[in-house]
C-alpha angles and dihedrals in degrees: 000000000000092000090051091053091051090049090049092054091049089047092051088054092051092249095312120131122267138197125254093217109179115027115156113231091208134356129358125228104215107063126089088250118027106195122182112255111259118247111287097014095104089051092047093050091046092054090046089057092048092047089054097050110284115134095189138038115201129181134223110236130017097191122021112250119253092217146011124045095309091069085082094049119093122257140183089247111041129206086277085077098217140086097247096101132104093241093053091046092050092049091049092048091050090050090052092049093048091048089055091049090047 
């Protein structure tokens, strides 16, 4: 299903690249059960988007909200407020890999 959606976006752009604008680096906040993504899943899904025509992978949100509904949605920087988390490390590693592939 995800691959089909990426193909649809590329098709709507007549084969041109597109942006993956709001990928969550960890859990979502709108499903009945919002499990944290397992290690490597965010990287896998990012490369799937690139392989199907995306030229950018962006995340919602950079820093987890302190209030409202988004406080339950994943972010690159968690409520811990520092970079010493698995999610931050995986995002940084992905950024380094994509920069090398450039």
